[in-house]
Amino acid sequence: QVQVVESGGGLVQPGGSLKLSCAASGISFSVDVMGWYRQAPGKQRELVAHITRGGSTTYADSVKGRFTIPRDNAKNTVYLQMNSLKPEDTAVYYCNANGRMFLPYDYWGQGTQVTVSS
């Protein structure tokens, strides 16, 4: 019933920008933490960035200064603004929503492909 849906991936040239969107539905309260992970071919999934309800953010060192993760708490929606993209940013990007309300919850989106290439 709970769904996390992503959009915005695509093909971009190095130095370009993309904005990913993710909305968590089927939840009647504000999600505690929303974030983005990515997985490149042959590599493990890694944290890109996440943001709490209170607005505290965490960024991977590899994206700090290039990516930002704004959030709309009222809509349980999170974005990933990606600037100055590099070929090594190429990966499937997954949205995550997690926290605790009576019981812990942890939901994942289906992933969206980001390819950075000339």
C-alpha atoms as an extended CHARMM CRD file, in Angstrom:
* protein
*
       118  EXT
         1         1  GLN       CA              0.0000000000        0.0000000000        0.0000000000  PROA      1               0.0000000000
         2         2  VAL       CA              2.8250000000        2.3720000000        0.8070000000  PROA      2               0.0000000000
         3         3  GLN       CA              4.6610000000        3.3890000000       -2.3270000000  PROA      3               0.0000000000
         4         4  VAL       CA              7.7670000000        5.3940000000       -3.0540000000  PROA      4               0.0000000000
         5         5  VAL       CA              7.8530000000        6.6820000000       -6.6210000000  PROA      5               0.0000000000
         6         6  GLU       CA             10.8020000000        8.3420000000       -8.3160000000  PROA      6               0.0000000000
         7         7  SER       CA             11.1390000000       10.3260000000      -11.5020000000  PROA      7               0.0000000000
         8         8  GLY       CA             13.5580000000       12.5950000000      -13.3210000000  PROA      8               0.0000000000
         9         9  GLY       CA             16.3820000000       10.3340000000      -14.4210000000  PROA      9               0.0000000000
        10        10  GLY       CA             17.9190000000       10.4610000000      -17.8570000000  PROA      10              0.0000000000
        11        11  LEU       CA             20.9950000000       11.0500000000      -19.9730000000  PROA      11              0.0000000000
        12        12  VAL       CA             23.0740000000       14.1510000000      -19.2480000000  PROA      12              0.0000000000
        13        13  GLN       CA             26.4070000000       15.4510000000      -20.4910000000  PROA      13              0.0000000000
        14        14  PRO       CA             29.2520000000       15.9570000000      -18.0210000000  PROA      14              0.0000000000
        15        15  GLY       CA             28.8300000000       19.2790000000      -16.2710000000  PROA      15              0.0000000000
        16        16  GLY       CA             25.0870000000       19.2120000000      -16.7240000000  PROA      16              0.0000000000
        17        17  SER       CA             22.2810000000       19.1020000000      -14.1850000000  PROA      17              0.0000000000
        18        18  LEU       CA             19.3140000000       16.9220000000      -13.3160000000  PROA      18              0.0000000000
        19        19  LYS       CA             16.6280000000       17.0930000000      -10.6700000000  PROA      19              0.0000000000
        20        20  LEU       CA             15.1640000000       13.8730000000       -9.3240000000  PROA      20              0.0000000000
        21        21  SER       CA             11.8340000000       13.7310000000       -7.5220000000  PROA      21              0.0000000000
        22        22  CYS       CA             10.4630000000       11.1870000000       -5.0730000000  PROA      22              0.0000000000
        23        23  ALA       CA              7.0860000000       11.0270000000       -3.3610000000  PROA      23              0.0000000000
        24        24  ALA       CA              6.0500000000        8.6240000000       -0.6200000000  PROA      24              0.0000000000
        25        25  SER       CA              2.3320000000        7.8660000000       -0.6340000000  PROA      25              0.0000000000
        26        26  GLY       CA              0.0490000000        5.8620000000        1.6270000000  PROA      26              0.0000000000
        27        27  ILE       CA              1.5010000000        7.4470000000        4.7590000000  PROA      27              0.0000000000
        28        28  SER       CA             -0.6050000000        9.8380000000        6.8140000000  PROA      28              0.0000000000
        29        29  PHE       CA              2.2830000000       11.3590000000        8.7640000000  PROA      29              0.0000000000
        30        30  SER       CA              5.5200000000       13.0750000000        7.8810000000  PROA      30              0.0000000000
        31        31  VAL       CA              8.2740000000       10.5940000000        7.1420000000  PROA      31              0.0000000000
        32        32  ASP       CA             11.1860000000       10.8610000000        9.5660000000  PROA      32              0.0000000000
        33        33  VAL       CA             13.9890000000       10.5290000000        7.0460000000  PROA      33              0.0000000000
        34        34  MET       CA             14.0030000000       10.6210000000        3.2750000000  PROA      34              0.0000000000
        35        35  GLY       CA             17.0540000000       10.1160000000        1.1710000000  PROA      35              0.0000000000
        36        36  TRP       CA             18.7430000000        9.0010000000       -1.9910000000  PROA      36              0.0000000000
        37        37  TYR       CA             21.0330000000        6.0660000000       -2.6050000000  PROA      37              0.0000000000
        38        38  ARG       CA             22.7180000000        4.9830000000       -5.7980000000  PROA      38              0.0000000000
        39        39  GLN       CA             24.1830000000        1.8400000000       -7.2410000000  PROA      39              0.0000000000
        40        40  ALA       CA             26.5920000000        1.7880000000      -10.1580000000  PROA      40              0.0000000000
        41        41  PRO       CA             27.2780000000       -1.3690000000      -12.1850000000  PROA      41              0.0000000000
        42        42  GLY       CA             29.4680000000       -3.7540000000      -10.2180000000  PROA      42              0.0000000000
        43        43  LYS       CA             29.3410000000       -1.6310000000       -7.0780000000  PROA      43              0.0000000000
        44        44  GLN       CA             27.4310000000       -1.6840000000       -3.8090000000  PROA      44              0.0000000000
        45        45  ARG       CA             24.5550000000        0.6300000000       -3.1130000000  PROA      45              0.0000000000
        46        46  GLU       CA             25.7520000000        3.7700000000       -1.3570000000  PROA      46              0.0000000000
        47        47  LEU       CA             24.1870000000        6.7260000000        0.3770000000  PROA      47              0.0000000000
        48        48  VAL       CA             24.0810000000        9.8990000000       -1.6890000000  PROA      48              0.0000000000
        49        49  ALA       CA             22.1950000000       12.1710000000        0.6900000000  PROA      49              0.0000000000
        50        50  HSD       CA             19.3830000000       12.1560000000        3.2100000000  PROA      50              0.0000000000
        51        51  ILE       CA             17.3260000000       14.6960000000        5.1120000000  PROA      51              0.0000000000
        52        52  THR       CA             15.3300000000       14.4650000000        8.3290000000  PROA      52              0.0000000000
        53        53  ARG       CA             11.9620000000       16.0160000000        9.0940000000  PROA      53              0.0000000000
        54        54  GLY       CA             13.8310000000       18.7250000000       10.9600000000  PROA      54              0.0000000000
        55        55  GLY       CA             15.9460000000       19.5370000000        7.9270000000  PROA      55              0.0000000000
        56        56  SER       CA             19.2550000000       18.0030000000        8.9720000000  PROA      56              0.0000000000
        57        57  THR       CA             21.1590000000       16.7930000000        5.9250000000  PROA      57              0.0000000000
        58        58  THR       CA             23.9340000000       14.3580000000        5.2280000000  PROA      58              0.0000000000
        59        59  TYR       CA             25.8620000000       14.1620000000        1.9590000000  PROA      59              0.0000000000
        60        60  ALA       CA             28.3950000000       11.7310000000        0.6310000000  PROA      60              0.0000000000
        61        61  ASP       CA             31.7970000000       13.3460000000        0.2380000000  PROA      61              0.0000000000
        62        62  SER       CA             31.7210000000       12.6190000000       -3.4760000000  PROA      62              0.0000000000
        63        63  VAL       CA             28.6520000000       14.8100000000       -4.0390000000  PROA      63              0.0000000000
        64        64  LYS       CA             29.0290000000       17.4840000000       -1.3830000000  PROA      64              0.0000000000
        65        65  GLY       CA             28.9350000000       20.9280000000       -2.9280000000  PROA      65              0.0000000000
        66        66  ARG       CA             27.3380000000       19.6330000000       -6.1290000000  PROA      66              0.0000000000
        67        67  PHE       CA             24.0900000000       18.0210000000       -4.9650000000  PROA      67              0.0000000000
        68        68  THR       CA             21.3540000000       19.3230000000       -2.6850000000  PROA      68              0.0000000000
        69        69  ILE       CA             18.3900000000       17.4980000000       -1.1600000000  PROA      69              0.0000000000
        70        70  PRO       CA             15.4070000000       19.7830000000       -0.5730000000  PROA      70              0.0000000000
        71        71  ARG       CA             12.2680000000       18.2980000000        0.9770000000  PROA      71              0.0000000000
        72        72  ASP       CA              8.5810000000       19.0890000000        1.2260000000  PROA      72              0.0000000000
        73        73  ASN       CA              7.4730000000       17.5510000000        4.5240000000  PROA      73              0.0000000000
        74        74  ALA       CA              3.7820000000       18.1980000000        3.9150000000  PROA      74              0.0000000000
        75        75  LYS       CA              3.8860000000       16.1250000000        0.7370000000  PROA      75              0.0000000000
        76        76  ASN       CA              6.4300000000       13.5390000000        1.8940000000  PROA      76              0.0000000000
        77        77  THR       CA              8.3840000000       14.4770000000       -1.1780000000  PROA      77              0.0000000000
        78        78  VAL       CA             12.1230000000       14.7630000000       -1.5600000000  PROA      78              0.0000000000
        79        79  TYR       CA             14.2410000000       16.0040000000       -4.4380000000  PROA      79              0.0000000000
        80        80  LEU       CA             17.8090000000       15.5730000000       -5.4940000000  PROA      80              0.0000000000
        81        81  GLN       CA             19.2140000000       18.5450000000       -7.3600000000  PROA      81              0.0000000000
        82        82  MET       CA             22.3410000000       17.3470000000       -9.1260000000  PROA      82              0.0000000000
        83        83  ASN       CA             24.7280000000       19.8930000000      -10.6010000000  PROA      83              0.0000000000
        84        84  SER       CA             28.1560000000       19.6260000000      -12.2020000000  PROA      84              0.0000000000
        85        85  LEU       CA             27.5130000000       15.9950000000      -12.9910000000  PROA      85              0.0000000000
        86        86  LYS       CA             30.4280000000       13.6710000000      -13.6160000000  PROA      86              0.0000000000
        87        87  PRO       CA             30.5950000000       10.3320000000      -15.4430000000  PROA      87              0.0000000000
        88        88  GLU       CA             31.1750000000        8.6280000000      -12.0840000000  PROA      88              0.0000000000
        89        89  ASP       CA             27.7250000000        9.8070000000      -11.0030000000  PROA      89              0.0000000000
        90        90  THR       CA             26.2430000000        7.3180000000      -13.4560000000  PROA      90              0.0000000000
        91        91  ALA       CA             24.1020000000        4.8990000000      -11.4620000000  PROA      91              0.0000000000
        92        92  VAL       CA             20.6010000000        3.8020000000      -10.6310000000  PROA      92              0.0000000000
        93        93  TYR       CA             19.3050000000        6.2070000000       -8.0110000000  PROA      93              0.0000000000
        94        94  TYR       CA             16.9170000000        4.9010000000       -5.3530000000  PROA      94              0.0000000000
        95        95  CYS       CA             14.6990000000        6.8870000000       -3.0360000000  PROA      95              0.0000000000
        96        96  ASN       CA             14.2510000000        5.7660000000        0.5620000000  PROA      96              0.0000000000
        97        97  ALA       CA             11.7550000000        6.6940000000        3.2620000000  PROA      97              0.0000000000
        98        98  ASN       CA             12.2640000000        5.4100000000        6.7790000000  PROA      98              0.0000000000
        99        99  GLY       CA             11.4730000000        6.0570000000       10.4050000000  PROA      99              0.0000000000
       100       100  ARG       CA              9.3060000000        4.7990000000       13.2110000000  PROA      100             0.0000000000
       101       101  MET       CA              5.6010000000        5.1450000000       13.9740000000  PROA      101             0.0000000000
       102       102  PHE       CA              4.5390000000        2.4280000000       16.4310000000  PROA      102             0.0000000000
       103       103  LEU       CA              6.7960000000        0.1480000000       14.3980000000  PROA      103             0.0000000000
       104       104  PRO       CA              9.8370000000        0.8680000000       12.2360000000  PROA      104             0.0000000000
       105       105  TYR       CA              9.2700000000        1.3790000000        8.5430000000  PROA      105             0.0000000000
       106       106  ASP       CA             11.6520000000        1.3680000000        5.6050000000  PROA      106             0.0000000000
       107       107  TYR       CA             10.4330000000        1.8330000000        2.0470000000  PROA      107             0.0000000000
       108       108  TRP       CA             12.2880000000        1.9570000000       -1.2490000000  PROA      108             0.0000000000
       109       109  GLY       CA             11.4950000000        3.2270000000       -4.6860000000  PROA      109             0.0000000000
       110       110  GLN       CA             12.0340000000        1.2810000000       -7.8770000000  PROA      110             0.0000000000
       111       111  GLY       CA             15.0670000000        3.2870000000       -8.9520000000  PROA      111             0.0000000000
       112       112  THR       CA             15.6960000000        5.6980000000      -11.7820000000  PROA      112             0.0000000000
       113       113  GLN       CA             18.6660000000        5.5810000000      -14.1390000000  PROA      113             0.0000000000
       114       114  VAL       CA             21.0380000000        8.5360000000      -14.3500000000  PROA      114             0.0000000000
       115       115  THR       CA             23.6540000000        8.3730000000      -17.0800000000  PROA      115             0.0000000000
       116       116  VAL       CA             26.3430000000       11.0370000000      -17.4180000000  PROA      116             0.0000000000
       117       117  SER       CA             28.1140000000       10.7510000000      -20.7360000000  PROA      117             0.0000000000
       118       118  SER       CA             29.1460000000       12.8200000000      -23.7280000000  PROA      118             0.0000000000
